[in-house]
Each structure stands twice: as structure tokens, then as C-alpha cells.
PDB file of C-alpha atoms and ligand atoms in Angstrom:
ATOM      1  CA  UNK A1267     -15.880 -10.419 -11.427  1.00  0.00           C
ATOM      2  CA  UNK A1268     -12.128  -9.637 -12.243  1.00  0.00           C
ATOM      3  CA  UNK A1269     -10.176  -7.332  -9.710  1.00  0.00           C
ATOM      4  CA  UNK A1270      -6.570  -5.945 -10.707  1.00  0.00           C
ATOM      5  CA  UNK A1271      -4.367  -5.483  -7.426  1.00  0.00           C
ATOM      6  CA  UNK A1272      -1.610  -2.757  -7.476  1.00  0.00           C
ATOM      7  CA  UNK A1273       0.760  -1.854  -4.081  1.00  0.00           C
ATOM      8  CA  UNK A1274       3.362  -0.175  -2.988  1.00  0.00           C
ATOM      9  CA  UNK A1275       4.025   1.851  -5.746  1.00  0.00           C
ATOM     10  CA  UNK A1276       5.716   4.341  -3.239  1.00  0.00           C
ATOM     11  CA  UNK A1277       5.568   7.288  -5.657  1.00  0.00           C
ATOM     12  CA  UNK A1278       7.401  10.682  -4.979  1.00  0.00           C
ATOM     13  CA  UNK A1279       6.488  14.323  -6.345  1.00  0.00           C
ATOM     14  CA  UNK A1280       7.815  15.350  -9.448  1.00  0.00           C
ATOM     15  CA  UNK A1281      11.584  16.097  -9.289  1.00  0.00           C
ATOM     16  CA  UNK A1282      12.852  15.755 -12.674  1.00  0.00           C
ATOM     17  CA  UNK A1283      16.528  14.947 -11.046  1.00  0.00           C
ATOM     18  CA  UNK A1284      14.853  12.124  -8.400  1.00  0.00           C
ATOM     19  CA  UNK A1285      15.546   9.122 -10.048  1.00  0.00           C
ATOM     20  CA  UNK A1286      12.988   7.559  -7.966  1.00  0.00           C
ATOM     21  CA  UNK A1287      10.310   9.913  -9.554  1.00  0.00           C
ATOM     22  CA  UNK A1288      10.936   8.813 -13.332  1.00  0.00           C
ATOM     23  CA  UNK A1289      11.437   4.994 -12.499  1.00  0.00           C
ATOM     24  CA  UNK A1290       7.899   4.220  -9.783  1.00  0.00           C
ATOM     25  CA  UNK A1291       5.924   7.043 -12.352  1.00  0.00           C
ATOM     26  CA  UNK A1292       6.749   5.012 -15.413  1.00  0.00           C
ATOM     27  CA  UNK A1293       6.617   1.287 -13.333  1.00  0.00           C
ATOM     28  CA  UNK A1294       2.764   2.575 -12.394  1.00  0.00           C
ATOM     29  CA  UNK A1295       2.242   3.710 -15.710  1.00  0.00           C
ATOM     30  CA  UNK A1296       3.108   0.464 -17.642  1.00  0.00           C
ATOM     31  CA  UNK A1297       0.373  -1.326 -14.980  1.00  0.00           C
ATOM     32  CA  UNK A1298      -2.059   0.947 -15.394  1.00  0.00           C
ATOM     33  CA  UNK A1299      -1.693   0.343 -19.334  1.00  0.00           C
ATOM     34  CA  UNK A1300      -1.633  -3.724 -18.995  1.00  0.00           C
ATOM     35  CA  UNK A1301      -4.908  -3.371 -16.567  1.00  0.00           C
ATOM     36  CA  UNK A1302      -6.466  -1.284 -19.411  1.00  0.00           C
ATOM     37  CA  UNK A1303      -5.539  -3.673 -22.095  1.00  0.00           C
ATOM     38  CA  UNK A1304      -6.796  -6.711 -20.459  1.00  0.00           C
ATOM     39  CA  UNK A1305      -9.389  -8.563 -22.358  1.00  0.00           C
ATOM     40  CA  UNK A1306     -11.816  -9.011 -20.509  1.00  0.00           C
ATOM     41  CA  UNK A1307     -10.974  -6.379 -18.646  1.00  0.00           C
ATOM     42  CA  UNK A1308     -10.916  -5.995 -14.390  1.00  0.00           C
ATOM     43  CA  UNK A1309     -14.222  -4.714 -13.222  1.00  0.00           C
ATOM     44  CA  UNK A1310     -12.374  -2.660 -10.671  1.00  0.00           C
ATOM     45  CA  UNK A1311      -8.661  -1.865  -8.957  1.00  0.00           C
ATOM     46  CA  UNK A1312      -7.662  -2.064  -5.678  1.00  0.00           C
ATOM     47  CA  UNK A1313      -4.385  -0.397  -4.287  1.00  0.00           C
ATOM     48  CA  UNK A1314      -3.470  -2.593  -0.973  1.00  0.00           C
ATOM     49  CA  UNK A1315      -1.484   0.696   0.124  1.00  0.00           C
ATOM     50  CA  UNK A1316       1.979   2.662   0.461  1.00  0.00           C
ATOM     51  CA  UNK A1317       0.901   4.436  -2.519  1.00  0.00           C
ATOM     52  CA  UNK A1318       3.154   7.158  -1.409  1.00  0.00           C
ATOM     53  CA  UNK A1319       6.652   7.527  -0.165  1.00  0.00           C
ATOM     54  CA  UNK A1320       5.980  10.188   2.534  1.00  0.00           C
ATOM     55  CA  UNK A1321       2.292  10.551   2.137  1.00  0.00           C
ATOM     56  CA  UNK A1322       2.608  14.016   1.312  1.00  0.00           C
ATOM     57  CA  UNK A1323      -0.184  16.119  -0.661  1.00  0.00           C
ATOM     58  CA  UNK A1324       1.977  16.365  -3.702  1.00  0.00           C
ATOM     59  CA  UNK A1325       2.695  12.853  -4.039  1.00  0.00           C
ATOM     60  CA  UNK A1326      -1.112  11.760  -3.596  1.00  0.00           C
ATOM     61  CA  UNK A1327      -1.819  14.505  -6.336  1.00  0.00           C
ATOM     62  CA  UNK A1328       0.957  12.723  -8.932  1.00  0.00           C
ATOM     63  CA  UNK A1329      -0.685   9.249  -7.821  1.00  0.00           C
ATOM     64  CA  UNK A1330      -4.188  10.687  -8.537  1.00  0.00           C
ATOM     65  CA  UNK A1331      -2.959  11.969 -11.926  1.00  0.00           C
ATOM     66  CA  UNK A1332      -2.005   8.573 -13.146  1.00  0.00           C
ATOM     67  CA  UNK A1333      -4.615   6.376 -11.476  1.00  0.00           C
ATOM     68  CA  UNK A1334      -6.963   8.659 -13.127  1.00  0.00           C
ATOM     69  CA  UNK A1335      -5.791   7.137 -16.421  1.00  0.00           C
ATOM     70  CA  UNK A1336      -7.658   3.517 -14.859  1.00  0.00           C
ATOM     71  CA  UNK A1337     -10.718   2.826 -17.248  1.00  0.00           C
ATOM     72  CA  UNK A1338     -12.881   0.841 -14.261  1.00  0.00           C
ATOM     73  CA  UNK A1339     -13.393   1.739 -10.582  1.00  0.00           C
ATOM     74  CA  UNK A1340     -10.240   2.282  -8.163  1.00  0.00           C
ATOM     75  CA  UNK A1341     -10.672   1.451  -4.741  1.00  0.00           C
ATOM     76  CA  UNK A1342      -7.728   1.726  -1.788  1.00  0.00           C
ATOM     77  CA  UNK A1343      -6.558   1.293   1.410  1.00  0.00           C
ATOM     78  CA  UNK A1344      -4.252   3.032   3.369  1.00  0.00           C
ATOM     79  CA  UNK A1345      -0.426   2.141   3.837  1.00  0.00           C
ATOM     80  CA  UNK A1346       1.878   3.048   6.566  1.00  0.00           C
ATOM     81  CA  UNK A1347       3.762   5.373   4.423  1.00  0.00           C
ATOM     82  CA  UNK A1348       0.536   6.788   3.106  1.00  0.00           C
ATOM     83  CA  UNK A1349      -1.569   7.670   6.384  1.00  0.00           C
ATOM     84  CA  UNK A1350      -5.230   8.363   6.710  1.00  0.00           C
ATOM     85  CA  UNK A1351      -5.406  12.289   6.155  1.00  0.00           C
ATOM     86  CA  UNK A1352      -3.834  12.982   2.923  1.00  0.00           C
ATOM     87  CA  UNK A1353      -5.651   9.790   1.636  1.00  0.00           C
ATOM     88  CA  UNK A1354      -8.665  10.641   2.327  1.00  0.00           C
ATOM     89  CA  UNK A1355      -8.282  14.394   0.989  1.00  0.00           C
ATOM     90  CA  UNK A1356      -7.462  12.956  -2.028  1.00  0.00           C
ATOM     91  CA  UNK A1357      -9.913  10.437  -2.920  1.00  0.00           C
ATOM     92  CA  UNK A1358     -12.714  11.032  -0.593  1.00  0.00           C
ATOM     93  CA  UNK A1359     -14.317  12.693  -3.646  1.00  0.00           C
ATOM     94  CA  UNK A1360     -14.684   9.498  -5.285  1.00  0.00           C
ATOM     95  CA  UNK A1361     -17.491   8.731  -3.107  1.00  0.00           C
ATOM     96  CA  UNK A1362     -16.346   5.355  -1.692  1.00  0.00           C
ATOM     97  CA  UNK A1363     -15.056   6.566   1.369  1.00  0.00           C
ATOM     98  CA  UNK A1364     -16.912   7.955   4.317  1.00  0.00           C
ATOM     99  CA  UNK A1365     -16.776  11.777   4.633  1.00  0.00           C
ATOM    100  CA  UNK A1366     -14.266  12.718   7.660  1.00  0.00           C
ATOM    101  CA  UNK A1367     -13.847   9.206   8.058  1.00  0.00           C
ATOM    102  CA  UNK A1368     -11.648   8.416  11.337  1.00  0.00           C
ATOM    103  CA  UNK A1369     -10.329   4.820   9.663  1.00  0.00           C
ATOM    104  CA  UNK A1370     -10.514   4.491   5.870  1.00  0.00           C
ATOM    105  CA  UNK A1371     -13.108   1.455   6.609  1.00  0.00           C
ATOM    106  CA  UNK A1372     -15.780   1.464   3.966  1.00  0.00           C
ATOM    107  CA  UNK A1373     -17.928  -1.482   1.727  1.00  0.00           C
ATOM    108  CA  UNK A1374     -17.683  -1.567  -1.818  1.00  0.00           C
ATOM    109  CA  UNK A1375     -21.431  -2.874  -2.682  1.00  0.00           C
ATOM    110  CA  UNK A1376     -21.730  -2.546  -6.514  1.00  0.00           C
ATOM    111  CA  UNK A1377     -20.111  -5.543  -7.645  1.00  0.00           C
ATOM    112  CA  UNK A1378     -20.648  -9.377  -7.574  1.00  0.00           C
ATOM    113  CA  UNK A1379     -17.827 -10.028  -4.927  1.00  0.00           C
ATOM    114  CA  UNK A1380     -18.229  -7.160  -1.802  1.00  0.00           C
ATOM    115  CA  UNK A1381     -14.829  -5.716  -1.679  1.00  0.00           C
ATOM    116  CA  UNK A1382     -14.399  -4.167   2.202  1.00  0.00           C
ATOM    117  CA  UNK A1383     -11.431  -2.136   2.972  1.00  0.00           C
ATOM    118  CA  UNK A1384      -9.832  -2.665   5.756  1.00  0.00           C
ATOM    119  CA  UNK A1385      -7.791  -0.044   7.545  1.00  0.00           C
ATOM    120  CA  UNK A1386      -4.857  -1.679   9.190  1.00  0.00           C
ATOM    121  CA  UNK A1387      -2.705   1.350  10.227  1.00  0.00           C
ATOM    122  CA  UNK A1388      -1.024   1.653  13.742  1.00  0.00           C
ATOM    123  CA  UNK A1389      -2.226   4.608  15.461  1.00  0.00           C
ATOM    124  CA  UNK A1390       1.463   5.702  16.587  1.00  0.00           C
ATOM    125  CA  UNK A1391       2.799   5.938  12.723  1.00  0.00           C
ATOM    126  CA  UNK A1392       4.416   2.941  13.004  1.00  0.00           C
ATOM    127  CA  UNK A1393       5.172   1.381  10.106  1.00  0.00           C
ATOM    128  CA  UNK A1394       3.864  -2.339  11.463  1.00  0.00           C
ATOM    129  CA  UNK A1395       0.008  -2.851  11.723  1.00  0.00           C
ATOM    130  CA  UNK A1396      -2.600  -2.541  14.465  1.00  0.00           C
ATOM    131  CA  UNK A1397      -6.146  -2.829  15.083  1.00  0.00           C
ATOM    132  CA  UNK A1398      -8.074  -1.276  17.746  1.00  0.00           C
ATOM    133  CA  UNK A1399     -11.467  -2.900  19.029  1.00  0.00           C
ATOM    134  CA  UNK A1400     -13.689  -0.080  17.118  1.00  0.00           C
ATOM    135  CA  UNK A1401     -12.124  -0.944  13.690  1.00  0.00           C
ATOM    136  CA  UNK A1402     -12.779  -4.931  14.649  1.00  0.00           C
ATOM    137  CA  UNK A1403     -16.189  -3.810  15.756  1.00  0.00           C
ATOM    138  CA  UNK A1404     -16.819  -2.055  12.756  1.00  0.00           C
ATOM    139  CA  UNK A1405     -15.604  -5.153  10.531  1.00  0.00           C
ATOM    140  CA  UNK A1406     -17.428  -7.391  12.451  1.00  0.00           C
ATOM    141  CA  UNK A1407     -20.290  -5.144  11.811  1.00  0.00           C
ATOM    142  CA  UNK A1408     -20.220  -4.291   8.379  1.00  0.00           C
ATOM    143  CA  UNK A1409     -19.849  -8.645   7.585  1.00  0.00           C
ATOM    144  CA  UNK A1410     -23.077  -8.882   9.514  1.00  0.00           C
ATOM    145  CA  UNK A1411     -24.617  -6.929   7.064  1.00  0.00           C
ATOM    146  CA  UNK A1412     -24.497  -8.930   3.895  1.00  0.00           C
ATOM    147  CA  UNK A1413     -23.792 -12.486   4.613  1.00  0.00           C
ATOM    148  CA  UNK A1414     -24.876 -14.321   1.617  1.00  0.00           C
ATOM    149  CA  UNK A1415     -22.394 -12.279  -0.325  1.00  0.00           C
ATOM    150  CA  UNK A1416     -19.413 -13.304  -1.521  1.00  0.00           C
ATOM    151  CA  UNK A1417     -17.032 -10.924   0.362  1.00  0.00           C
ATOM    152  CA  UNK A1418     -12.933  -9.869  -0.406  1.00  0.00           C
ATOM    153  CA  UNK A1419     -11.228  -7.980   2.432  1.00  0.00           C
ATOM    154  CA  UNK A1420      -8.379  -5.470   1.127  1.00  0.00           C
ATOM    155  CA  UNK A1421      -5.813  -4.476   3.571  1.00  0.00           C
ATOM    156  CA  UNK A1422      -1.905  -3.210   3.645  1.00  0.00           C
ATOM    157  CA  UNK A1423      -0.392  -5.123   6.709  1.00  0.00           C
ATOM    158  CA  UNK A1424      -0.734  -9.101   5.745  1.00  0.00           C
ATOM    159  CA  UNK A1425      -1.942 -10.715   8.857  1.00  0.00           C
ATOM    160  CA  UNK A1426       0.277 -13.871   8.670  1.00  0.00           C
ATOM    161  CA  UNK A1427       3.904 -14.487   8.840  1.00  0.00           C
ATOM    162  CA  UNK A1428       5.909 -13.658   5.334  1.00  0.00           C
ATOM    163  CA  UNK A1429       9.246 -16.326   6.389  1.00  0.00           C
ATOM    164  CA  UNK A1430      10.970 -14.736   3.710  1.00  0.00           C
ATOM    165  CA  UNK A1431      10.968 -11.701   4.864  1.00  0.00           C
ATOM    166  CA  UNK A1432      13.694 -10.326   7.449  1.00  0.00           C
ATOM    167  CA  UNK A1433      10.751  -9.290   9.843  1.00  0.00           C
ATOM    168  CA  UNK A1434       8.429 -11.934   8.759  1.00  0.00           C
ATOM    169  CA  UNK A1435       5.200 -10.652  11.390  1.00  0.00           C
ATOM    170  CA  UNK A1436       3.739  -7.182  10.234  1.00  0.00           C
ATOM    171  CA  UNK A1437       1.810  -6.134  12.959  1.00  0.00           C
ATOM    172  CA  UNK A1438       2.704  -4.628  16.300  1.00  0.00           C
ATOM    173  CA  UNK A1439       0.877  -7.484  18.603  1.00  0.00           C
ATOM    174  CA  UNK A1440       0.217 -11.438  17.418  1.00  0.00           C
ATOM    175  CA  UNK A1441      -3.023 -10.718  19.109  1.00  0.00           C
ATOM    176  CA  UNK A1442      -3.832  -8.046  16.078  1.00  0.00           C
ATOM    177  CA  UNK A1443      -4.043 -10.640  13.440  1.00  0.00           C
ATOM    178  CA  UNK A1444      -5.431 -13.196  15.432  1.00  0.00           C
ATOM    179  CA  UNK A1445      -8.227 -10.738  16.598  1.00  0.00           C
ATOM    180  CA  UNK A1446      -8.821 -10.058  12.418  1.00  0.00           C
ATOM    181  CA  UNK A1447      -9.045 -13.784  11.875  1.00  0.00           C
ATOM    182  CA  UNK A1448     -11.805 -14.399  14.524  1.00  0.00           C
ATOM    183  CA  UNK A1449     -13.600 -11.940  12.654  1.00  0.00           C
ATOM    184  CA  UNK A1450     -13.183 -13.749   9.355  1.00  0.00           C
ATOM    185  CA  UNK A1451     -13.922 -17.181  10.817  1.00  0.00           C
ATOM    186  CA  UNK A1452     -17.445 -15.988  11.913  1.00  0.00           C
ATOM    187  CA  UNK A1453     -18.391 -14.776   8.315  1.00  0.00           C
ATOM    188  CA  UNK A1454     -17.840 -17.979   5.896  1.00  0.00           C
ATOM    189  CA  UNK A1455     -18.941 -15.619   2.929  1.00  0.00           C
ATOM    190  CA  UNK A1456     -15.436 -14.122   3.209  1.00  0.00           C
ATOM    191  CA  UNK A1457     -13.885 -15.638  -0.190  1.00  0.00           C
ATOM    192  CA  UNK A1458     -10.772 -13.546  -0.010  1.00  0.00           C
ATOM    193  CA  UNK A1459      -7.633 -11.562   1.947  1.00  0.00           C
ATOM    194  CA  UNK A1460      -5.793  -9.540  -0.220  1.00  0.00           C
ATOM    195  CA  UNK A1461      -2.823  -7.725   0.777  1.00  0.00           C
ATOM    196  CA  UNK A1462       0.314  -5.235   0.458  1.00  0.00           C
ATOM    197  CA  UNK A1463       3.420  -3.902   2.553  1.00  0.00           C
ATOM    198  CA  UNK A1464       6.027  -6.778   2.079  1.00  0.00           C
ATOM    199  CA  UNK A1465       6.866  -6.165  -1.694  1.00  0.00           C
ATOM    200  CA  UNK A1466       6.825  -9.931  -2.162  1.00  0.00           C
ATOM    201  CA  UNK A1467       4.556 -12.249  -2.940  1.00  0.00           C
ATOM    202  CA  UNK A1468       3.195 -14.835  -0.435  1.00  0.00           C
ATOM    203  CA  UNK A1469      -0.288 -16.698   0.700  1.00  0.00           C
ATOM    204  CA  UNK A1470      -1.250 -18.283   3.851  1.00  0.00           C
ATOM    205  CA  UNK A1471      -4.753 -18.863   5.424  1.00  0.00           C
ATOM    206  CA  UNK A1472      -6.293 -16.843   7.648  1.00  0.00           C
ATOM    207  CA  UNK A1473      -9.162 -17.698   9.505  1.00  0.00           C
ATOM    208  CA  UNK A1474      -9.874 -20.574   7.449  1.00  0.00           C
ATOM    209  CA  UNK A1475      -9.691 -18.136   4.350  1.00  0.00           C
ATOM    210  CA  UNK A1476      -7.193 -17.907   1.799  1.00  0.00           C
ATOM    211  CA  UNK A1477      -4.640 -14.440   2.122  1.00  0.00           C
ATOM    212  CA  UNK A1478      -2.000 -12.977  -0.113  1.00  0.00           C
ATOM    213  CA  UNK A1479       0.692 -10.689  -0.496  1.00  0.00           C
ATOM    214  CA  UNK A1480       1.385  -9.072  -4.127  1.00  0.00           C
ATOM    215  CA  UNK A1481       4.933  -7.728  -5.211  1.00  0.00           C
ATOM    216  CA  UNK A1482       5.134  -4.219  -5.057  1.00  0.00           C
ATOM    217  CA  UNK A1483       4.912  -2.273  -8.184  1.00  0.00           C
ATOM    218  CA  UNK A1484       7.956  -0.112  -7.376  1.00  0.00           C
ATOM    219  CA  UNK A1485      10.361  -2.319  -8.971  1.00  0.00           C
ATOM    220  CA  UNK A1486      13.217  -0.663  -6.637  1.00  0.00           C
ATOM    221  CA  UNK A1487      11.465  -1.655  -3.845  1.00  0.00           C
ATOM    222  CA  UNK A1488      10.515  -5.322  -5.001  1.00  0.00           C
ATOM    223  CA  UNK A1489      12.094  -7.951  -2.365  1.00  0.00           C
ATOM    224  CA  UNK A1490      12.734 -11.614  -2.561  1.00  0.00           C
ATOM    225  CA  UNK A1491      13.898 -13.903  -5.546  1.00  0.00           C
ATOM    226  CA  UNK A1492      12.710 -13.345  -9.166  1.00  0.00           C
ATOM    227  CA  UNK A1493      14.204 -14.589 -12.140  1.00  0.00           C
ATOM    228  CA  UNK A1494      16.309 -12.338 -14.086  1.00  0.00           C
ATOM    229  CA  UNK A1495      13.575 -12.092 -16.798  1.00  0.00           C
ATOM    230  CA  UNK A1496      11.805 -10.122 -14.182  1.00  0.00           C
ATOM    231  CA  UNK A1497      14.940  -7.510 -13.390  1.00  0.00           C
ATOM    232  CA  UNK A1498      12.983  -3.466 -14.047  1.00  0.00           C
ATOM    233  CA  UNK A1499       9.683  -4.950 -15.090  1.00  0.00           C
ATOM    234  CA  UNK A1500       6.775  -4.229 -12.552  1.00  0.00           C
ATOM    235  CA  UNK A1501       4.184  -6.623 -11.768  1.00  0.00           C
ATOM    236  CA  UNK A1502       0.805  -6.612 -10.298  1.00  0.00           C
ATOM    237  CA  UNK A1503      -1.623  -9.314  -9.864  1.00  0.00           C
ATOM    238  CA  UNK A1504      -5.362 -10.400 -11.394  1.00  0.00           C
ATOM    239  CA  UNK A1505      -7.654 -11.965  -9.153  1.00  0.00           C
ATOM    240  CA  UNK A1506     -10.805 -13.548 -11.047  1.00  0.00           C
ATOM    241  CA  UNK A1507     -13.925 -15.228  -9.187  1.00  0.00           C
ATOM    242  CA  UNK A1508     -15.639 -18.019  -9.604  1.00  0.00           C
ATOM    243  CA  UNK A1509     -18.636 -19.000  -7.699  1.00  0.00           C
ATOM    244  CA  UNK A1510     -17.655 -22.657  -7.901  1.00  0.00           C
ATOM    245  CA  UNK A1511     -13.786 -22.358  -6.311  1.00  0.00           C
ATOM    246  CA  UNK A1512     -13.570 -18.508  -5.537  1.00  0.00           C
ATOM    247  CA  UNK A1513     -10.733 -16.714  -6.531  1.00  0.00           C
ATOM    248  CA  UNK A1514      -7.846 -17.653  -9.023  1.00  0.00           C
ATOM    249  CA  UNK A1515      -4.739 -15.697  -9.016  1.00  0.00           C
ATOM    250  CA  UNK A1516      -2.538 -14.293 -11.736  1.00  0.00           C
ATOM    251  CA  UNK A1517       0.915 -12.416 -11.606  1.00  0.00           C
ATOM    252  CA  UNK A1518       1.110 -10.352 -14.429  1.00  0.00           C
ATOM    253  CA  UNK A1519       4.920  -9.125 -15.584  1.00  0.00           C
ATOM    254  CA  UNK A1520       4.540  -5.797 -17.712  1.00  0.00           C
ATOM    255  CA  UNK A1521       6.692  -3.354 -19.207  1.00  0.00           C
ATOM    256  CA  UNK A1522       9.557  -3.191 -21.316  1.00  0.00           C
ATOM    257  CA  UNK A1523      12.379  -6.023 -20.590  1.00  0.00           C
ATOM    258  CA  UNK A1524      13.921  -9.620 -21.728  1.00  0.00           C
ATOM    259  CA  UNK A1525      11.252 -11.269 -24.207  1.00  0.00           C
ATOM    260  CA  UNK A1526      10.126 -14.154 -22.032  1.00  0.00           C
ATOM    261  CA  UNK A1527       8.329 -16.292 -24.468  1.00  0.00           C
TER     262      UNK A1527
HETATM  263 FE1  FE2 B1769       3.707  -0.582   3.968  1.00  0.00          FE
END
């Protein structure tokens, strides 16, 4: 199975006078074109949150109009910028989210790797993540349903320290990340954890499982140290699954920019 991962697109609603509108639209558009051009083509795309800048309906409508160009299924998880309600309204007609969901938690069963969306939003609207007992229990139940199928979790907030970030830990409580790791540890079929939020690449181990963050698609929100050839060019990641060694990951640098050949 091949998964393309995009995150932190931070789209704003149509406004020709707002430079963020044009730039972030183009950042996502070139990623989508590149994903569609891959051979072999990804089986699915995951968006690990902060799809929008303010969680407004017009922003989700704009996101939807762009993402509809993807030639493979898109699955998503909310970022702190998105909130749950607006994202659910914009995408629940796709059928993978439970209707009237309290949390955006679901499993996708139609691929060779089972995908489980985990909702890491804090209930108080904070930028930092959190889990409650209900969500951890739901994850536990979901993972118990299919113990023999390779499974990848995807969520917005990385449950590990990202040392290069000014605030390396993305959760309100240390215990939240420890609780998630404890659930993951009980299910050896979990082979990978994909996250966003930090706008920079980082990898770690959570409950014995490889976990990673992806740089933001929105170039103006990308943090960390990058080569000059990446200036102005959005990135996303491609994760290829092999039953022998799990996922291998590639960072794709796309768009018009300095020739790096
Ligand atoms: Fe975020």
C-alpha cells in the first residue's frame, strides 16, 4: 500500500487581496498534481490536520474544491485550527466518518493496511492536544477488532517531543501521550503513526512503533532548517508499505523552484 500524507495546509477563504489565499492554494494544488502523477499511484491520501486556518465553512469549502482533484480516496483527521464540527460537516458525506460523531475517530478497512483516524483535539479549543478516556477506549476497541491486520494510526498532534520546536511537546498533559503509547503497545499490529502540527519533519518511537511528523504544505508556515533549493516549494511525504519491513517514507519536494538535479 502507498499512502501520500499532506498536513497543515492552513487554507484561507477566497480573497484575491490576501496573499495567503493564493500562495497556500497553490502550495496544495501542486502537491495534489504531484500525488496524481506518481507511478505507481498512491492508494490513499491522508491529511493530518490543520486543513484550514480558522475552521470556517468557507475555508472547508475551498479545501474541498481543491482536494476533490485527488484521484484516490482522501481520509482526514482534525487539527486544532479545524475543530471537529466544521470538518465533519464538510466531509461526512464521503462516508468514512461516523455521522453525528462526537469525535472524529474511524477505521478504514478497504486497504491492505488498516487506517485508524485518531482525534487528538483538546476539548477546550487549545492549540495543544489531549485525549479523554472515551477516545482511548474507542481506540482500544477499534484495535481489538482486527489484531491480525497491519494498522497505521494518523492524528494531528505528535505524541512525542520534537526537540527542534520552540515548544517541543504538543499535548496539554504528558500523561495523554503516555496513555496513547500504552494503548499502542498492546497491539503489535500497529506498524506506524503519522502526525502533523509541528510543520517540520521529525521521527520517534511511540509504544514501540515508528512515529513521524511531516512538514507543512503551507510553505509560509514551514519551520525548521531547509536547503535554499526548498525555498517556496511545498513538500509532502509518501509512505510505502512492505510486509517485511513496514513503511518506508520519502519526502517529496514539488513545485517550481531551483533545479536540484
Ligand atoms: Fe496544529
